């Protein structure tokens, strides 16, 4: 019995270590005062929240001197966010992995690419393993010129997060291009051009439109049904009163900025622009691996694409019209509803978390060599997955507790 009691501190230490897999980029950089400006702007642009929510990430940090050279360009905050997003890779690269890149070079998707704001493949970063142990970084759209180089590692948690210092900001004409202020975003135009014209046409002439426009600056998430979904739903829509039509359209907007990662971590009830007093007009967010669904008391729809993600505004494409219980019954869902459109499978390979989903980034474009993961830090071979570690240690604790009770 005494031996069992002595095991408790050790087992709790293991459990604490396993649970501590969650990372916080703000806290990591706080240990390095020379990166305070970079840390500050990760917070101001909300990139820090995005970094903390991702399971596999590499942050290419630049010190205060390098940040000052970037700030001297007097970029707007949305544009600065695009540039800093280029310094966040959605794959893990530790020091050893940098020097083990196959064929000397690889293209890696950045968070700028994942937002959908990058044109073509301009959101990819070229990492080149040069002779003499030197590693260079460059945006894919800058003719391959290397102006930034690896300096040192600030922090590494294999396969979860790596924070590396690079010598200079990564330059990209696309990332530095002027970004429209949120209030200048044309909701109708964006939806019309991205396969949601039918929904946009309904919204265009509705009294619901002002509520969408007025919510953009403070944060807005729009769920836009595809044209086929709206066309199939038309008979039901025509039977609604004008007031009910407004409520239905408002039901497709949430007065908060909810990135895909935020939706994946929320998993619960969400109010909408139609929510008011006793009229709940809410739905439940559910996740299944990389898939995100929205469930009302009447039907369930799936997010199948991202139209735009520009904090504080994001719009997603969904495969059906959301049907609130305040306006419909389960029996109203019948065969004339538009057939579901399935999300396109991602072309990315590798472990979960390397790339969020096909909706989080364009399916086309270069991907990092799958062999790079095998060449990752040697010490990571002894690191098990976070969830597996928690389960194993929890099972060990449970077994010891049972043994203790039996004795």
mmCIF file of C-alpha atoms in Angstrom:
data_model
loop_
_atom_site.group_PDB
_atom_site.id
_atom_site.type_symbol
_atom_site.label_atom_id
_atom_site.label_comp_id
_atom_site.label_asym_id
_atom_site.label_seq_id
_atom_site.Cartn_x
_atom_site.Cartn_y
_atom_site.Cartn_z
ATOM 1 C CA UNK A 1 0.000 0.000 0.000
ATOM 2 C CA UNK A 2 2.856 2.371 0.861
ATOM 3 C CA UNK A 3 4.414 1.699 -2.534
ATOM 4 C CA UNK A 4 1.145 2.497 -4.230
ATOM 5 C CA UNK A 5 0.946 5.851 -2.473
ATOM 6 C CA UNK A 6 4.474 6.658 -3.574
ATOM 7 C CA UNK A 7 3.407 6.156 -7.190
ATOM 8 C CA UNK A 8 0.727 8.854 -7.057
ATOM 9 C CA UNK A 9 3.043 11.912 -7.367
ATOM 10 C CA UNK A 10 4.851 10.302 -10.286
ATOM 11 C CA UNK A 11 1.646 9.422 -12.125
ATOM 12 C CA UNK A 12 0.145 12.857 -11.560
ATOM 13 C CA UNK A 13 3.346 14.381 -12.915
ATOM 14 C CA UNK A 14 3.016 12.278 -16.061
ATOM 15 C CA UNK A 15 -0.624 13.302 -16.455
ATOM 16 C CA UNK A 16 0.246 16.962 -16.036
ATOM 17 C CA UNK A 17 2.982 16.665 -18.638
ATOM 18 C CA UNK A 18 0.639 14.995 -21.119
ATOM 19 C CA UNK A 19 -2.141 17.541 -20.642
ATOM 20 C CA UNK A 20 0.340 20.384 -20.988
ATOM 21 C CA UNK A 21 0.514 19.799 -24.764
ATOM 22 C CA UNK A 22 -1.626 22.900 -25.342
ATOM 23 C CA UNK A 23 0.584 25.790 -26.395
ATOM 24 C CA UNK A 24 0.309 29.559 -25.953
ATOM 25 C CA UNK A 25 2.394 31.632 -28.356
ATOM 26 C CA UNK A 26 1.983 34.774 -26.239
ATOM 27 C CA UNK A 27 3.481 33.104 -23.178
ATOM 28 C CA UNK A 28 6.274 31.544 -25.214
ATOM 29 C CA UNK A 29 7.351 34.886 -26.677
ATOM 30 C CA UNK A 30 7.025 36.692 -23.344
ATOM 31 C CA UNK A 31 10.169 34.804 -22.298
ATOM 32 C CA UNK A 32 12.025 36.601 -25.095
ATOM 33 C CA UNK A 33 11.805 40.415 -24.641
ATOM 34 C CA UNK A 34 13.597 40.958 -27.921
ATOM 35 C CA UNK A 35 10.440 39.773 -29.710
ATOM 36 C CA UNK A 36 7.942 41.943 -27.793
ATOM 37 C CA UNK A 37 6.856 43.915 -30.880
ATOM 38 C CA UNK A 38 6.202 40.756 -32.892
ATOM 39 C CA UNK A 39 4.319 39.306 -29.917
ATOM 40 C CA UNK A 40 2.239 42.483 -29.578
ATOM 41 C CA UNK A 41 1.091 42.456 -33.193
ATOM 42 C CA UNK A 42 0.238 38.746 -33.104
ATOM 43 C CA UNK A 43 -2.213 39.673 -30.348
ATOM 44 C CA UNK A 44 -3.559 42.852 -31.969
ATOM 45 C CA UNK A 45 -4.261 41.066 -35.253
ATOM 46 C CA UNK A 46 -5.830 38.063 -33.443
ATOM 47 C CA UNK A 47 -3.274 35.751 -35.028
ATOM 48 C CA UNK A 48 -2.199 34.601 -31.562
ATOM 49 C CA UNK A 49 -5.641 33.074 -31.001
ATOM 50 C CA UNK A 50 -5.460 31.251 -34.317
ATOM 51 C CA UNK A 51 -1.973 29.926 -33.548
ATOM 52 C CA UNK A 52 -3.061 28.668 -30.129
ATOM 53 C CA UNK A 53 -6.025 26.783 -31.589
ATOM 54 C CA UNK A 54 -3.993 24.873 -34.160
ATOM 55 C CA UNK A 55 -2.477 21.520 -33.278
ATOM 56 C CA UNK A 56 0.538 21.696 -35.597
ATOM 57 C CA UNK A 57 2.242 25.018 -36.280
ATOM 58 C CA UNK A 58 5.571 26.723 -36.926
ATOM 59 C CA UNK A 59 6.007 30.411 -36.113
ATOM 60 C CA UNK A 60 8.785 32.278 -37.908
ATOM 61 C CA UNK A 61 9.461 35.027 -35.383
ATOM 62 C CA UNK A 62 11.299 38.257 -36.155
ATOM 63 C CA UNK A 63 12.949 40.388 -33.474
ATOM 64 C CA UNK A 64 12.117 43.995 -32.630
ATOM 65 C CA UNK A 65 14.646 45.413 -35.087
ATOM 66 C CA UNK A 66 13.246 43.397 -37.984
ATOM 67 C CA UNK A 67 9.681 44.277 -36.950
ATOM 68 C CA UNK A 68 10.568 47.980 -37.019
ATOM 69 C CA UNK A 69 11.625 47.648 -40.663
ATOM 70 C CA UNK A 70 8.221 46.122 -41.389
ATOM 71 C CA UNK A 71 6.327 48.791 -39.438
ATOM 72 C CA UNK A 72 8.200 51.498 -41.348
ATOM 73 C CA UNK A 73 6.090 50.521 -44.374
ATOM 74 C CA UNK A 74 3.010 51.920 -42.549
ATOM 75 C CA UNK A 75 0.782 49.028 -43.566
ATOM 76 C CA UNK A 76 -2.848 48.997 -42.433
ATOM 77 C CA UNK A 77 -3.659 46.519 -39.660
ATOM 78 C CA UNK A 78 -5.530 44.100 -41.996
ATOM 79 C CA UNK A 79 -2.571 44.174 -44.409
ATOM 80 C CA UNK A 80 -0.078 43.724 -41.590
ATOM 81 C CA UNK A 81 -2.064 40.682 -40.504
ATOM 82 C CA UNK A 82 -1.657 39.197 -43.985
ATOM 83 C CA UNK A 83 2.111 39.739 -43.835
ATOM 84 C CA UNK A 84 2.425 38.206 -40.369
ATOM 85 C CA UNK A 85 0.200 35.310 -41.457
ATOM 86 C CA UNK A 86 2.881 34.505 -44.010
ATOM 87 C CA UNK A 87 5.217 33.898 -41.042
ATOM 88 C CA UNK A 88 2.980 31.185 -39.573
ATOM 89 C CA UNK A 89 3.361 27.781 -41.253
ATOM 90 C CA UNK A 90 0.632 25.182 -40.881
ATOM 91 C CA UNK A 91 3.160 22.356 -40.491
ATOM 92 C CA UNK A 92 5.803 21.505 -37.899
ATOM 93 C CA UNK A 93 9.454 22.326 -38.601
ATOM 94 C CA UNK A 94 11.982 21.883 -35.802
ATOM 95 C CA UNK A 95 15.664 22.773 -36.157
ATOM 96 C CA UNK A 96 16.675 19.269 -37.234
ATOM 97 C CA UNK A 97 13.836 18.974 -39.712
ATOM 98 C CA UNK A 98 14.967 22.193 -41.414
ATOM 99 C CA UNK A 99 18.351 20.610 -42.104
ATOM 100 C CA UNK A 100 16.790 17.358 -43.312
ATOM 101 C CA UNK A 101 14.564 18.789 -46.045
ATOM 102 C CA UNK A 102 14.491 16.403 -48.994
ATOM 103 C CA UNK A 103 15.757 17.742 -52.322
ATOM 104 C CA UNK A 104 17.047 20.830 -50.462
ATOM 105 C CA UNK A 105 13.788 22.782 -50.834
ATOM 106 C CA UNK A 106 10.081 22.476 -50.014
ATOM 107 C CA UNK A 107 6.948 24.606 -50.262
ATOM 108 C CA UNK A 108 4.828 24.928 -47.120
ATOM 109 C CA UNK A 109 1.381 26.460 -46.719
ATOM 110 C CA UNK A 110 1.174 29.471 -44.422
ATOM 111 C CA UNK A 111 -1.788 30.815 -42.507
ATOM 112 C CA UNK A 112 -2.042 33.511 -45.199
ATOM 113 C CA UNK A 113 -2.761 30.747 -47.696
ATOM 114 C CA UNK A 114 -5.199 29.052 -45.308
ATOM 115 C CA UNK A 115 -7.356 32.190 -44.985
ATOM 116 C CA UNK A 116 -8.122 32.171 -48.690
ATOM 117 C CA UNK A 117 -6.851 35.762 -48.983
ATOM 118 C CA UNK A 118 -3.747 34.749 -50.943
ATOM 119 C CA UNK A 119 -3.945 34.798 -54.718
ATOM 120 C CA UNK A 120 -3.155 31.394 -56.198
ATOM 121 C CA UNK A 121 -0.246 29.873 -54.308
ATOM 122 C CA UNK A 122 1.275 33.161 -53.113
ATOM 123 C CA UNK A 123 0.579 32.120 -49.529
ATOM 124 C CA UNK A 124 3.128 29.313 -49.691
ATOM 125 C CA UNK A 125 6.618 29.726 -48.225
ATOM 126 C CA UNK A 126 9.725 28.313 -49.876
ATOM 127 C CA UNK A 127 12.154 26.766 -47.372
ATOM 128 C CA UNK A 128 15.598 26.016 -48.832
ATOM 129 C CA UNK A 129 18.300 24.005 -47.074
ATOM 130 C CA UNK A 130 21.484 25.673 -48.338
ATOM 131 C CA UNK A 131 25.083 24.524 -48.110
ATOM 132 C CA UNK A 132 26.948 25.020 -44.857
ATOM 133 C CA UNK A 133 23.878 24.503 -42.687
ATOM 134 C CA UNK A 134 22.184 27.735 -43.769
ATOM 135 C CA UNK A 135 18.392 27.690 -44.257
ATOM 136 C CA UNK A 136 16.584 30.365 -46.257
ATOM 137 C CA UNK A 137 12.928 31.427 -46.356
ATOM 138 C CA UNK A 138 11.013 33.240 -49.088
ATOM 139 C CA UNK A 139 7.453 33.786 -50.256
ATOM 140 C CA UNK A 140 6.564 31.604 -53.224
ATOM 141 C CA UNK A 141 5.735 34.670 -55.344
ATOM 142 C CA UNK A 142 9.063 36.564 -55.046
ATOM 143 C CA UNK A 143 11.046 34.823 -57.814
ATOM 144 C CA UNK A 144 12.749 32.492 -55.357
ATOM 145 C CA UNK A 145 15.058 35.171 -53.929
ATOM 146 C CA UNK A 146 16.070 34.402 -50.358
ATOM 147 C CA UNK A 147 16.278 37.420 -48.064
ATOM 148 C CA UNK A 148 15.511 35.809 -44.717
ATOM 149 C CA UNK A 149 17.475 33.067 -42.973
ATOM 150 C CA UNK A 150 17.160 30.803 -39.956
ATOM 151 C CA UNK A 151 18.865 32.258 -36.857
ATOM 152 C CA UNK A 152 17.951 30.029 -33.935
ATOM 153 C CA UNK A 153 15.187 28.074 -32.238
ATOM 154 C CA UNK A 154 13.256 29.856 -29.498
ATOM 155 C CA UNK A 155 11.007 26.959 -28.447
ATOM 156 C CA UNK A 156 10.110 23.537 -29.804
ATOM 157 C CA UNK A 157 7.432 21.078 -28.753
ATOM 158 C CA UNK A 158 7.792 18.349 -31.394
ATOM 159 C CA UNK A 159 4.821 18.014 -33.741
ATOM 160 C CA UNK A 160 2.813 20.684 -31.871
ATOM 161 C CA UNK A 161 4.602 24.021 -32.140
ATOM 162 C CA UNK A 162 8.000 25.287 -33.176
ATOM 163 C CA UNK A 163 9.024 28.934 -32.753
ATOM 164 C CA UNK A 164 12.037 29.822 -34.882
ATOM 165 C CA UNK A 165 13.809 33.151 -35.285
ATOM 166 C CA UNK A 166 14.458 34.294 -38.838
ATOM 167 C CA UNK A 167 16.643 37.245 -39.777
ATOM 168 C CA UNK A 168 14.213 39.418 -41.765
ATOM 169 C CA UNK A 169 10.497 39.666 -42.554
ATOM 170 C CA UNK A 170 9.370 37.498 -45.448
ATOM 171 C CA UNK A 171 8.503 39.811 -48.329
ATOM 172 C CA UNK A 172 5.420 39.249 -50.476
ATOM 173 C CA UNK A 173 3.779 41.720 -52.847
ATOM 174 C CA UNK A 174 0.468 39.898 -52.515
ATOM 175 C CA UNK A 175 0.491 39.924 -48.716
ATOM 176 C CA UNK A 176 1.457 43.612 -48.651
ATOM 177 C CA UNK A 177 -1.238 44.620 -51.132
ATOM 178 C CA UNK A 178 -3.776 47.074 -49.630
ATOM 179 C CA UNK A 179 -6.604 45.243 -47.886
ATOM 180 C CA UNK A 180 -10.133 46.572 -47.897
ATOM 181 C CA UNK A 181 -11.451 47.750 -44.556
ATOM 182 C CA UNK A 182 -14.102 45.363 -43.208
ATOM 183 C CA UNK A 183 -16.907 47.914 -43.667
ATOM 184 C CA UNK A 184 -15.977 48.199 -47.360
ATOM 185 C CA UNK A 185 -16.540 44.473 -47.947
ATOM 186 C CA UNK A 186 -19.336 43.868 -50.429
ATOM 187 C CA UNK A 187 -21.277 40.926 -49.004
ATOM 188 C CA UNK A 188 -23.527 40.559 -52.015
ATOM 189 C CA UNK A 189 -20.675 40.616 -54.520
ATOM 190 C CA UNK A 190 -18.596 38.052 -52.606
ATOM 191 C CA UNK A 191 -21.484 35.617 -52.262
ATOM 192 C CA UNK A 192 -22.612 36.050 -55.868
ATOM 193 C CA UNK A 193 -19.156 35.266 -57.247
ATOM 194 C CA UNK A 194 -18.605 32.218 -55.017
ATOM 195 C CA UNK A 195 -21.621 30.049 -55.834
ATOM 196 C CA UNK A 196 -24.149 31.680 -53.485
ATOM 197 C CA UNK A 197 -25.851 34.063 -55.921
ATOM 198 C CA UNK A 198 -29.374 32.828 -55.137
ATOM 199 C CA UNK A 199 -28.949 33.535 -51.422
ATOM 200 C CA UNK A 200 -27.319 36.886 -52.228
ATOM 201 C CA UNK A 201 -30.308 37.833 -54.380
ATOM 202 C CA UNK A 202 -32.685 37.048 -51.518
ATOM 203 C CA UNK A 203 -30.601 39.131 -49.142
ATOM 204 C CA UNK A 204 -30.146 42.014 -51.584
ATOM 205 C CA UNK A 205 -33.798 43.048 -51.536
ATOM 206 C CA UNK A 206 -34.494 42.134 -47.910
ATOM 207 C CA UNK A 207 -34.823 44.208 -44.772
ATOM 208 C CA UNK A 208 -32.290 41.796 -43.257
ATOM 209 C CA UNK A 209 -29.375 43.231 -45.280
ATOM 210 C CA UNK A 210 -28.728 46.299 -43.041
ATOM 211 C CA UNK A 211 -28.288 44.039 -39.998
ATOM 212 C CA UNK A 212 -25.572 42.092 -41.837
ATOM 213 C CA UNK A 213 -23.763 45.231 -42.978
ATOM 214 C CA UNK A 214 -23.923 46.903 -39.566
ATOM 215 C CA UNK A 215 -22.455 43.828 -37.870
ATOM 216 C CA UNK A 216 -19.302 43.525 -39.987
ATOM 217 C CA UNK A 217 -17.072 45.915 -38.039
ATOM 218 C CA UNK A 218 -17.904 44.304 -34.701
ATOM 219 C CA UNK A 219 -17.561 40.752 -36.012
ATOM 220 C CA UNK A 220 -19.763 38.745 -38.371
ATOM 221 C CA UNK A 221 -19.975 35.142 -39.558
ATOM 222 C CA UNK A 222 -22.255 34.313 -42.483
ATOM 223 C CA UNK A 223 -23.393 30.840 -43.519
ATOM 224 C CA UNK A 224 -24.345 31.019 -47.187
ATOM 225 C CA UNK A 225 -26.354 28.172 -48.790
ATOM 226 C CA UNK A 226 -25.352 27.099 -52.293
ATOM 227 C CA UNK A 227 -27.448 28.067 -55.300
ATOM 228 C CA UNK A 228 -28.820 24.535 -55.648
ATOM 229 C CA UNK A 229 -29.823 24.510 -51.974
ATOM 230 C CA UNK A 230 -31.681 27.834 -52.233
ATOM 231 C CA UNK A 231 -33.359 26.881 -55.513
ATOM 232 C CA UNK A 232 -34.634 23.629 -54.002
ATOM 233 C CA UNK A 233 -35.864 25.501 -50.934
ATOM 234 C CA UNK A 234 -37.738 28.157 -52.980
ATOM 235 C CA UNK A 235 -41.263 26.692 -52.539
ATOM 236 C CA UNK A 236 -40.932 26.787 -48.741
ATOM 237 C CA UNK A 237 -39.464 30.288 -48.809
ATOM 238 C CA UNK A 238 -42.378 31.627 -50.852
ATOM 239 C CA UNK A 239 -44.843 30.366 -48.234
ATOM 240 C CA UNK A 240 -43.254 32.487 -45.489
ATOM 241 C CA UNK A 241 -44.509 35.932 -44.512
ATOM 242 C CA UNK A 242 -42.212 38.914 -45.117
ATOM 243 C CA UNK A 243 -41.309 39.001 -41.416
ATOM 244 C CA UNK A 244 -40.522 35.286 -41.418
ATOM 245 C CA UNK A 245 -38.336 35.678 -44.516
ATOM 246 C CA UNK A 246 -36.296 38.349 -42.710
ATOM 247 C CA UNK A 247 -35.891 36.065 -39.689
ATOM 248 C CA UNK A 248 -34.799 33.163 -41.878
ATOM 249 C CA UNK A 249 -32.118 35.253 -43.577
ATOM 250 C CA UNK A 250 -30.911 36.670 -40.242
ATOM 251 C CA UNK A 251 -30.701 33.084 -38.987
ATOM 252 C CA UNK A 252 -27.783 32.598 -41.388
ATOM 253 C CA UNK A 253 -25.660 35.263 -39.688
ATOM 254 C CA UNK A 254 -23.823 35.198 -36.345
ATOM 255 C CA UNK A 255 -22.810 38.532 -34.751
ATOM 256 C CA UNK A 256 -19.309 37.269 -33.945
ATOM 257 C CA UNK A 257 -16.171 36.469 -35.894
ATOM 258 C CA UNK A 258 -15.890 32.667 -35.875
ATOM 259 C CA UNK A 259 -12.936 31.233 -37.774
ATOM 260 C CA UNK A 260 -13.083 27.578 -38.747
ATOM 261 C CA UNK A 261 -10.843 26.679 -35.821
ATOM 262 C CA UNK A 262 -13.097 28.621 -33.452
ATOM 263 C CA UNK A 263 -16.125 26.715 -34.746
ATOM 264 C CA UNK A 264 -14.314 23.416 -34.290
ATOM 265 C CA UNK A 265 -13.544 24.254 -30.677
ATOM 266 C CA UNK A 266 -16.961 25.718 -29.791
ATOM 267 C CA UNK A 267 -19.195 22.632 -30.187
ATOM 268 C CA UNK A 268 -22.297 24.142 -28.630
ATOM 269 C CA UNK A 269 -25.269 26.465 -29.026
ATOM 270 C CA UNK A 270 -24.757 29.593 -31.093
ATOM 271 C CA UNK A 271 -27.028 32.639 -31.251
ATOM 272 C CA UNK A 272 -27.719 34.359 -34.566
ATOM 273 C CA UNK A 273 -28.724 37.774 -35.880
ATOM 274 C CA UNK A 274 -32.329 36.581 -35.567
ATOM 275 C CA UNK A 275 -32.013 35.808 -31.838
ATOM 276 C CA UNK A 276 -34.194 38.156 -29.806
ATOM 277 C CA UNK A 277 -35.813 37.507 -26.425
ATOM 278 C CA UNK A 278 -38.013 34.417 -26.494
ATOM 279 C CA UNK A 279 -37.232 33.904 -30.172
ATOM 280 C CA UNK A 280 -34.063 31.889 -29.711
ATOM 281 C CA UNK A 281 -33.245 31.221 -33.353
ATOM 282 C CA UNK A 282 -30.117 29.315 -32.349
ATOM 283 C CA UNK A 283 -28.362 26.214 -33.646
ATOM 284 C CA UNK A 284 -25.704 23.792 -32.422
ATOM 285 C CA UNK A 285 -22.201 23.546 -33.847
ATOM 286 C CA UNK A 286 -20.931 19.965 -34.103
ATOM 287 C CA UNK A 287 -17.590 18.632 -35.297
ATOM 288 C CA UNK A 288 -16.571 15.211 -36.589
ATOM 289 C CA UNK A 289 -12.857 15.183 -37.247
ATOM 290 C CA UNK A 290 -12.268 17.958 -39.775
ATOM 291 C CA UNK A 291 -15.977 18.285 -40.700
ATOM 292 C CA UNK A 292 -18.143 21.002 -39.147
ATOM 293 C CA UNK A 293 -21.959 20.763 -39.070
ATOM 294 C CA UNK A 294 -24.687 23.142 -37.925
ATOM 295 C CA UNK A 295 -27.688 21.439 -36.360
ATOM 296 C CA UNK A 296 -31.118 22.948 -35.751
ATOM 297 C CA UNK A 297 -34.106 21.099 -34.307
ATOM 298 C CA UNK A 298 -35.241 20.607 -37.895
ATOM 299 C CA UNK A 299 -32.223 19.845 -40.091
ATOM 300 C CA UNK A 300 -28.444 19.533 -40.166
ATOM 301 C CA UNK A 301 -26.178 21.284 -42.691
ATOM 302 C CA UNK A 302 -22.473 21.013 -43.415
ATOM 303 C CA UNK A 303 -19.849 23.663 -44.073
ATOM 304 C CA UNK A 304 -18.354 22.834 -47.468
ATOM 305 C CA UNK A 305 -16.175 25.856 -48.204
ATOM 306 C CA UNK A 306 -14.863 29.256 -47.143
ATOM 307 C CA UNK A 307 -15.838 32.296 -49.226
ATOM 308 C CA UNK A 308 -13.737 34.805 -47.295
ATOM 309 C CA UNK A 309 -11.933 34.870 -43.946
ATOM 310 C CA UNK A 310 -10.823 38.381 -43.103
ATOM 311 C CA UNK A 311 -11.117 39.078 -39.396
ATOM 312 C CA UNK A 312 -13.595 40.401 -38.230
ATOM 313 C CA UNK A 313 -15.626 38.978 -41.128
ATOM 314 C CA UNK A 314 -15.876 35.401 -42.376
ATOM 315 C CA UNK A 315 -18.346 33.725 -44.738
ATOM 316 C CA UNK A 316 -18.794 29.983 -45.293
ATOM 317 C CA UNK A 317 -20.627 28.006 -47.948
ATOM 318 C CA UNK A 318 -23.133 25.453 -46.594
ATOM 319 C CA UNK A 319 -24.881 22.635 -48.432
ATOM 320 C CA UNK A 320 -28.466 23.341 -47.270
ATOM 321 C CA UNK A 321 -30.656 26.161 -46.037
ATOM 322 C CA UNK A 322 -30.722 26.319 -42.234
ATOM 323 C CA UNK A 323 -34.276 25.706 -41.004
ATOM 324 C CA UNK A 324 -35.039 27.158 -37.533
ATOM 325 C CA UNK A 325 -37.557 25.431 -35.286
ATOM 326 C CA UNK A 326 -39.349 28.763 -34.872
ATOM 327 C CA UNK A 327 -40.457 28.563 -38.518
ATOM 328 C CA UNK A 328 -40.397 24.890 -39.457
ATOM 329 C CA UNK A 329 -41.050 21.377 -38.161
ATOM 330 C CA UNK A 330 -39.020 18.248 -38.801
ATOM 331 C CA UNK A 331 -41.812 17.053 -41.094
ATOM 332 C CA UNK A 332 -41.104 20.041 -43.358
ATOM 333 C CA UNK A 333 -37.844 18.417 -44.463
ATOM 334 C CA UNK A 334 -38.751 16.353 -47.508
ATOM 335 C CA UNK A 335 -37.386 15.071 -50.775
ATOM 336 C CA UNK A 336 -37.685 18.406 -52.570
ATOM 337 C CA UNK A 337 -34.916 19.865 -50.456
ATOM 338 C CA UNK A 338 -31.715 20.402 -52.430
ATOM 339 C CA UNK A 339 -29.383 17.398 -52.402
ATOM 340 C CA UNK A 340 -26.406 17.692 -50.102
ATOM 341 C CA UNK A 341 -23.056 18.676 -51.567
ATOM 342 C CA UNK A 342 -20.164 16.866 -49.948
ATOM 343 C CA UNK A 343 -16.947 18.683 -49.093
ATOM 344 C CA UNK A 344 -14.088 18.008 -51.476
ATOM 345 C CA UNK A 345 -11.461 15.790 -49.876
ATOM 346 C CA UNK A 346 -8.255 17.584 -48.965
ATOM 347 C CA UNK A 347 -5.200 16.793 -51.051
ATOM 348 C CA UNK A 348 -2.956 17.315 -48.064
ATOM 349 C CA UNK A 349 -1.382 14.266 -46.533
ATOM 350 C CA UNK A 350 -0.039 13.716 -43.084
ATOM 351 C CA UNK A 351 -1.273 13.644 -39.533
ATOM 352 C CA UNK A 352 -4.361 15.442 -38.398
ATOM 353 C CA UNK A 353 -3.776 19.101 -37.660
ATOM 354 C CA UNK A 354 -1.147 19.680 -40.361
ATOM 355 C CA UNK A 355 -3.811 21.344 -42.439
ATOM 356 C CA UNK A 356 -7.149 22.262 -41.034
ATOM 357 C CA UNK A 357 -9.366 21.193 -43.932
ATOM 358 C CA UNK A 358 -10.276 21.638 -47.569
ATOM 359 C CA UNK A 359 -12.537 24.465 -46.449
ATOM 360 C CA UNK A 360 -9.628 26.155 -44.660
ATOM 361 C CA UNK A 361 -7.344 26.363 -47.619
ATOM 362 C CA UNK A 362 -7.496 25.828 -51.370
ATOM 363 C CA UNK A 363 -7.218 22.167 -52.331
ATOM 364 C CA UNK A 364 -4.885 22.963 -55.195
ATOM 365 C CA UNK A 365 -1.315 24.056 -54.760
ATOM 366 C CA UNK A 366 2.020 22.676 -53.682
ATOM 367 C CA UNK A 367 2.252 20.599 -50.529
ATOM 368 C CA UNK A 368 5.173 19.745 -48.361
ATOM 369 C CA UNK A 369 6.904 16.448 -49.001
ATOM 370 C CA UNK A 370 5.338 13.697 -46.882
ATOM 371 C CA UNK A 371 8.835 12.398 -46.199
ATOM 372 C CA UNK A 372 9.623 15.609 -44.289
ATOM 373 C CA UNK A 373 7.530 14.400 -41.384
ATOM 374 C CA UNK A 374 9.646 11.250 -41.166
ATOM 375 C CA UNK A 375 12.756 13.406 -41.011
ATOM 376 C CA UNK A 376 11.473 15.457 -38.075
ATOM 377 C CA UNK A 377 13.374 15.836 -34.827
ATOM 378 C CA UNK A 378 14.785 12.535 -33.597
ATOM 379 C CA UNK A 379 13.714 13.199 -30.045
ATOM 380 C CA UNK A 380 10.090 13.405 -31.173
ATOM 381 C CA UNK A 381 10.124 9.653 -31.745
ATOM 382 C CA UNK A 382 9.680 9.281 -28.020
ATOM 383 C CA UNK A 383 6.799 11.752 -27.865
ATOM 384 C CA UNK A 384 3.344 10.164 -28.100
ATOM 385 C CA UNK A 385 0.216 12.055 -29.170
ATOM 386 C CA UNK A 386 -1.372 14.324 -26.613
ATOM 387 C CA UNK A 387 -4.652 12.471 -26.428
ATOM 388 C CA UNK A 388 -3.050 9.042 -26.390
ATOM 389 C CA UNK A 389 -0.787 10.168 -23.547
ATOM 390 C CA UNK A 390 -3.701 11.451 -21.531
ATOM 391 C CA UNK A 391 -5.637 8.240 -22.046
ATOM 392 C CA UNK A 392 -2.691 6.024 -21.107
ATOM 393 C CA UNK A 393 -1.800 7.956 -17.976
ATOM 394 C CA UNK A 394 -5.443 8.222 -16.952
ATOM 395 C CA UNK A 395 -5.764 4.468 -17.316
ATOM 396 C CA UNK A 396 -2.669 4.008 -15.149
ATOM 397 C CA UNK A 397 -4.092 6.276 -12.468
ATOM 398 C CA UNK A 398 -7.384 4.416 -12.577
ATOM 399 C CA UNK A 399 -5.606 1.065 -12.166
ATOM 400 C CA UNK A 400 -3.639 2.346 -9.179
ATOM 401 C CA UNK A 401 -6.797 3.725 -7.590
ATOM 402 C CA UNK A 402 -8.533 0.391 -7.998
ATOM 403 C CA UNK A 403 -5.544 -1.364 -6.453
ATOM 404 C CA UNK A 404 -5.591 1.088 -3.560
ATOM 405 C CA UNK A 405 -9.315 0.531 -2.900
ATOM 406 C CA UNK A 406 -8.938 -3.244 -3.088
ATOM 407 C CA UNK A 407 -6.156 -3.180 -0.481
#
